[in-house]
Tab-separated table of C-alpha atoms in Angstrom:
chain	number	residue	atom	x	y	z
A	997	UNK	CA	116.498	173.990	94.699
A	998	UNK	CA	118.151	174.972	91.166
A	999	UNK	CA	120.803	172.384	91.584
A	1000	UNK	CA	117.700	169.844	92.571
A	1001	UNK	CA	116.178	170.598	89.386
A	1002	UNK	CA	119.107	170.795	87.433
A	1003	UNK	CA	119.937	167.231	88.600
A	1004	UNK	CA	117.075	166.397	87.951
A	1005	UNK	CA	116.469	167.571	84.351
A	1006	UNK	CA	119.725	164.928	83.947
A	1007	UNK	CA	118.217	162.253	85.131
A	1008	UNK	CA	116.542	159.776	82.522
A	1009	UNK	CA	113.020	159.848	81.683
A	1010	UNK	CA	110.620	157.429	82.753
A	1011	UNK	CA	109.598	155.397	79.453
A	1012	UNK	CA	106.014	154.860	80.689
A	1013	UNK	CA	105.062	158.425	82.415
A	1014	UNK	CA	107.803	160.658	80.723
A	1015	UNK	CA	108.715	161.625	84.620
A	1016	UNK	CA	112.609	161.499	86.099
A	1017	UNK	CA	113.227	158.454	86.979
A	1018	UNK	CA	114.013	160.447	90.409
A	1019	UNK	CA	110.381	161.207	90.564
A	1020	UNK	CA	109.751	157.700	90.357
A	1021	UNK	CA	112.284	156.221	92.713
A	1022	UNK	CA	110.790	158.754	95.217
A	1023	UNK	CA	107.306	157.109	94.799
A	1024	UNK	CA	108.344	153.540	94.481
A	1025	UNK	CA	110.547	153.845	97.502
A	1026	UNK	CA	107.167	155.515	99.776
A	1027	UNK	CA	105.527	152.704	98.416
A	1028	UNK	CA	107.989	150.072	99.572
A	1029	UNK	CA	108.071	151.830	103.149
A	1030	UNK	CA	103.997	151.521	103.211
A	1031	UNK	CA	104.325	147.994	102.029
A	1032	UNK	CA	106.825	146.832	105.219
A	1033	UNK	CA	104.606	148.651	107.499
A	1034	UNK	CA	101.754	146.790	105.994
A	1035	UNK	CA	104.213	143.291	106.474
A	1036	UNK	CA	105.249	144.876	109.574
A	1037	UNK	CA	101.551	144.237	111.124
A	1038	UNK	CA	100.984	140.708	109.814
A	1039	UNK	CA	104.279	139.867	111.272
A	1040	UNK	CA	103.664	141.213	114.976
A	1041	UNK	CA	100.091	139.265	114.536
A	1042	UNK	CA	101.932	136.110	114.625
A	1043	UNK	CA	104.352	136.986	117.298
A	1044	UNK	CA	102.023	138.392	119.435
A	1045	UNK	CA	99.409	135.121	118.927
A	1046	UNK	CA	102.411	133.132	119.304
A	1047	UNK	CA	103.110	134.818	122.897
A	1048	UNK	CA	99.102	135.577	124.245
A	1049	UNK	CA	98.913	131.552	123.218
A	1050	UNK	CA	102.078	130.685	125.187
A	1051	UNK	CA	101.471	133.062	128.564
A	1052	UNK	CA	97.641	131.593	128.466
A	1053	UNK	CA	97.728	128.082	127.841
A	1054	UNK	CA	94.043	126.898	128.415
A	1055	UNK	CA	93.584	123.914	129.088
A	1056	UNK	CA	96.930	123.154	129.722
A	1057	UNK	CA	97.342	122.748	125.827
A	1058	UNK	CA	100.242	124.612	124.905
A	1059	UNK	CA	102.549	122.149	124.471
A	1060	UNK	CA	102.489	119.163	122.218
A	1061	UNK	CA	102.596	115.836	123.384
A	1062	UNK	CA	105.590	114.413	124.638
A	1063	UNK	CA	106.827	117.957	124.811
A	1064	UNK	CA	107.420	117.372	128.786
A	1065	UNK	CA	107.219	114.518	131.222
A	1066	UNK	CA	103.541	113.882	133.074
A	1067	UNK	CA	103.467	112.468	136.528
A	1068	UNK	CA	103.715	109.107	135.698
A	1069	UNK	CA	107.640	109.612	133.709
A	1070	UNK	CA	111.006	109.764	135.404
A	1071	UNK	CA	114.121	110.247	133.710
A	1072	UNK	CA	114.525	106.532	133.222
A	1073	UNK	CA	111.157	106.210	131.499
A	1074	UNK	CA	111.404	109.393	129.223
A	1075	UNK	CA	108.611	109.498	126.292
A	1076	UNK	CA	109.065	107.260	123.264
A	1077	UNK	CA	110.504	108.645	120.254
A	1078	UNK	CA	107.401	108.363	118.841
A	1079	UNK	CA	106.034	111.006	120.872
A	1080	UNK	CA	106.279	114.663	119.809
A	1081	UNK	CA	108.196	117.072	121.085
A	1082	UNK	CA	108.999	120.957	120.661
A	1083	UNK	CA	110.908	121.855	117.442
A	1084	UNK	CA	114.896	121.759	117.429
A	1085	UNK	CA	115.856	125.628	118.105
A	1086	UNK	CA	118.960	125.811	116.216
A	1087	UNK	CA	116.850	125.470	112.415
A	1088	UNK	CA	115.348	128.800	113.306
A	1089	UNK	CA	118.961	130.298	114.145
A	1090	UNK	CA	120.838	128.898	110.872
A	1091	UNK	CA	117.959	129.795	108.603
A	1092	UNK	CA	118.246	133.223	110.022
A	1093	UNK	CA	121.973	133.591	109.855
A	1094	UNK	CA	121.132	132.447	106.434
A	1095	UNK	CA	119.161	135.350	105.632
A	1096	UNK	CA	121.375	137.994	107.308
A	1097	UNK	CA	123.917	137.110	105.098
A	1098	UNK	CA	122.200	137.219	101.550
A	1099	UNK	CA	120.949	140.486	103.157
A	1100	UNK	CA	124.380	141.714	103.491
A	1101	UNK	CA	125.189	140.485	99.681
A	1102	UNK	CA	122.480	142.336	98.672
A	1103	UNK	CA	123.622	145.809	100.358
A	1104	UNK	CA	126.936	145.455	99.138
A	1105	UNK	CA	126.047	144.707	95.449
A	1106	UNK	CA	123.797	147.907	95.878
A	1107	UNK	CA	126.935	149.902	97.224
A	1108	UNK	CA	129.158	148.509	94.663
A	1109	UNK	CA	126.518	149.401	91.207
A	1110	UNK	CA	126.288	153.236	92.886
A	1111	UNK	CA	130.232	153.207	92.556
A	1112	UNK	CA	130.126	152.026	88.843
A	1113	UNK	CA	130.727	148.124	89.591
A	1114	UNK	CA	127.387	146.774	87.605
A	1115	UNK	CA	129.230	143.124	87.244
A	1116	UNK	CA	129.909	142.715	90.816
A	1117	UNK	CA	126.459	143.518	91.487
A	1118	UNK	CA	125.609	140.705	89.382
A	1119	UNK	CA	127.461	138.826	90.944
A	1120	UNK	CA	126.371	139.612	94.634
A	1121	UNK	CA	123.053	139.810	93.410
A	1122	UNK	CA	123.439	136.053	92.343
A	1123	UNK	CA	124.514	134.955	95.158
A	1124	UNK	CA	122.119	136.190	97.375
A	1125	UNK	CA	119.613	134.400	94.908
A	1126	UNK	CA	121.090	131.266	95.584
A	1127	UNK	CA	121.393	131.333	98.746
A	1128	UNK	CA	117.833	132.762	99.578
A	1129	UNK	CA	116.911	129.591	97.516
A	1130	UNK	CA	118.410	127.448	99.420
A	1131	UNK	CA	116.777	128.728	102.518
A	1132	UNK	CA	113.618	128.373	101.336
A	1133	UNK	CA	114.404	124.626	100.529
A	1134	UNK	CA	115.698	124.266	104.010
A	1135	UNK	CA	112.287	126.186	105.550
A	1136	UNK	CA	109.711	123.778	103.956
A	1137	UNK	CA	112.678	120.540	105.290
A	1138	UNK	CA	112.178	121.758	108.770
A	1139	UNK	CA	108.072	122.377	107.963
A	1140	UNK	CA	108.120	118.418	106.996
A	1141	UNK	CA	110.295	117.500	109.433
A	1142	UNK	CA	108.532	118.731	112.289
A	1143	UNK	CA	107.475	115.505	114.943
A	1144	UNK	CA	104.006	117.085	115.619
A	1145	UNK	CA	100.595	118.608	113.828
A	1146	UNK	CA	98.807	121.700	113.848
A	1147	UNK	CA	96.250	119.751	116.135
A	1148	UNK	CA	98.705	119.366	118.393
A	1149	UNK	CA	98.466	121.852	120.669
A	1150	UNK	CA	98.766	125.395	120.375
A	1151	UNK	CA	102.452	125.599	120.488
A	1152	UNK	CA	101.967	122.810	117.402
A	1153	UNK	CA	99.831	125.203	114.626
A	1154	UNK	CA	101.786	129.294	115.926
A	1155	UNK	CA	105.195	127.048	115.117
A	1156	UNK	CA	103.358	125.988	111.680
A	1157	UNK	CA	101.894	130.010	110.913
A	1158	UNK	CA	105.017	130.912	111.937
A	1159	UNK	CA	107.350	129.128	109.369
A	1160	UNK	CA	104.569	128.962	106.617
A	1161	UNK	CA	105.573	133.534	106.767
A	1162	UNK	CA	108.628	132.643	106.174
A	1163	UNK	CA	108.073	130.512	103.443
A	1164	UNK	CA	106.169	133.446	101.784
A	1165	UNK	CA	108.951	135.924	102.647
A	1166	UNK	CA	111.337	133.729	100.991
A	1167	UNK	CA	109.355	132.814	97.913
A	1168	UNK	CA	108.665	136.742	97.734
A	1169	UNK	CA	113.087	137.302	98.287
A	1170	UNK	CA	113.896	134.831	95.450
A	1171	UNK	CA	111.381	136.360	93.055
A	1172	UNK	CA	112.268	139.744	93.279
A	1173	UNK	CA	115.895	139.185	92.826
A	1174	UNK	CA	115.248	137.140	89.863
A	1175	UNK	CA	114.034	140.635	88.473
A	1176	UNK	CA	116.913	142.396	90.454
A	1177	UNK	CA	119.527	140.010	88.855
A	1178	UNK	CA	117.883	140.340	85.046
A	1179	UNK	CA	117.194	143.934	84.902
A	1180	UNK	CA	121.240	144.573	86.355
A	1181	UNK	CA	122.151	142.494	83.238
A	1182	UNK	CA	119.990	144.034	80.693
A	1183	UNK	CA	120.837	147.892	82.066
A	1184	UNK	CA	117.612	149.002	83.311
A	1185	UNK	CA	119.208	148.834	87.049
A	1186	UNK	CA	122.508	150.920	86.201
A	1187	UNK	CA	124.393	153.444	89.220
A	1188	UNK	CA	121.890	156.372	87.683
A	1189	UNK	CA	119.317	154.267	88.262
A	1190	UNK	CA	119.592	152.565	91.159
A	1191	UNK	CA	116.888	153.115	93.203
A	1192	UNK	CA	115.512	149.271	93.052
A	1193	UNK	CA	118.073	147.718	94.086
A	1194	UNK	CA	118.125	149.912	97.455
A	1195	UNK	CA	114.491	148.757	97.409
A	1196	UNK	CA	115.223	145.414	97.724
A	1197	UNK	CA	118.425	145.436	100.369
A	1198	UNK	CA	115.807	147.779	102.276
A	1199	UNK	CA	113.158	144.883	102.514
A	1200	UNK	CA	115.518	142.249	102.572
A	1201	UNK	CA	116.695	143.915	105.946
A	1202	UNK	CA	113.226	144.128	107.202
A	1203	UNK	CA	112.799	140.292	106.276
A	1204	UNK	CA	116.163	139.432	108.385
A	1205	UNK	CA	114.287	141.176	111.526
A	1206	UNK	CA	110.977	138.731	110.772
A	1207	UNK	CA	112.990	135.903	110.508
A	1208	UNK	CA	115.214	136.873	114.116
A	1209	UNK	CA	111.019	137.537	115.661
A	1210	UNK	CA	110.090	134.283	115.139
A	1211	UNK	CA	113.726	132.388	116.381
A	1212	UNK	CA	113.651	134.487	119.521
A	1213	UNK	CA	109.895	133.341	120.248
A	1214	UNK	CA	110.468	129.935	119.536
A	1215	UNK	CA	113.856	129.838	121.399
A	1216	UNK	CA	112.823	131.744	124.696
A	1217	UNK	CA	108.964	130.887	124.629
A	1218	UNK	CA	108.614	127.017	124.227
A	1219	UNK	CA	107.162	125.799	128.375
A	1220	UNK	CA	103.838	127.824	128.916
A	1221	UNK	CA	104.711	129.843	132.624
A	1222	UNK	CA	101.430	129.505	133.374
A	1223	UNK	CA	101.494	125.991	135.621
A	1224	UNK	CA	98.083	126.582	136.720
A	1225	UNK	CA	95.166	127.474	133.426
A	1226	UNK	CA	92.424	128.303	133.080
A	1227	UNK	CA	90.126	125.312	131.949
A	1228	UNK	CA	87.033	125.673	129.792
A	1229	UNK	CA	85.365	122.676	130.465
A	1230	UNK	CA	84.563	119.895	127.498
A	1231	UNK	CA	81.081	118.646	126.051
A	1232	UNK	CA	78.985	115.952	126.909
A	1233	UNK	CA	77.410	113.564	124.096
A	1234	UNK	CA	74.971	112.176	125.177
């Protein structure tokens, strides 16, 4: 406990509150752990929609048009390429691998300002920027690029909720390592002070486990199992 508080009395003061900045990376980093859990239950929302919508499929509306052959198509006659179709699988996976590895970047530009190294955090920090941009250009690509609307079935709009999280995480990732990158450079992130660059390798991690959620559903999840639905009937207009 005396060696606590004598590290502690070391530690810079807190500009704002007069507090170690110990004290505060303590309470920031609680408040980043509340904040995931908080992400944490949006996330499983979506993937467990995404699932409930794909074991159920009423009316025999889980996938979009086109998505599989009806009675009346053979192998010679397959749909038109005008008709729509589940979403390529391998966007998910590369937008994913994408993340894991600014993710990484992150962490190690982290490990390397604790050792002393603030320029190579910089650097790493940059080029996690970058590349986290670069994903989020290639999310809303695939958004647009998608062959099928949110009306289109159910598979159609948990695809859409789906990618438009990740959009947010991303947005979210590139904006906080703006900060991350210009408070490295101006000092206010140094190895004493560390603590918010952890922060952000710690959620970036979390983000990487969204992001492999939602490839795994919409790799392994896209024909409902259920061959036989339950049907709720339609209106009559008289």
């Amino acid at each position: 406990m005396a060696r606590a508080s004598q590290a502690e009395s070391k530690m810079p003061l807190s500009p704002t509150t007069g507090e170690p900045m110990s004290t505060i990376a303590r309470r920031s980093i609680g408040a980043l752990w509340a904040f995931i859990v908080m992400d944490v239950s949006g996330t499983l929302a979506l993937i467990i929609s995404y699932s409930y919508l794909w074991a159920l499929n009423v009316n025999d509306a889980w996938a979009p048009p086109g998505a599989k052959l009806d009675a009346a198509q053979t192998d010679e006659t397959l749909p038109k390429a005008s008709d729509v179709t589940f979403a390529p699988e391998w966007p998910f996976w590369a937008i994913f691998a994408g993340v894991v590895v600014a993710t990484i970047f992150m962490w190690f530009g982290y490990k390397r300002l604790v050792a002393g190294h603030k320029g190579e955090t910089i650097a790493a920090a940059t080029f996690s920027l970058l590349l986290s941009g670069a994903l989020l250009a290639a999310q809303v690509v695939q958004i647009i690029s998608f062959e099928f609307k949110t009306s289109q079935g159910a598979y159609a709009s948990a695809v859409y909720a789906l990618t438009a999280s990740n959009v947010v995480h991303l947005t979210l990732v590139c904006f906080l390592l703006i900060g991350i990158v210009n408070r490295t450079r101006m000092g206010l992130i140094n190895p004493v002070v560390a603590y918010q660059a952890r922060m952000m390798s710690i959620w970036m991690t979390w983000i990487s486990i969204a992001f492999l959620l939602g490839a795994v559903c919409t790799t392994l999840m896209l024909e409902s199992p259920n061959t036989d639905p339950a049907v709720f009937g339609t209106f009559n207009v008289s």
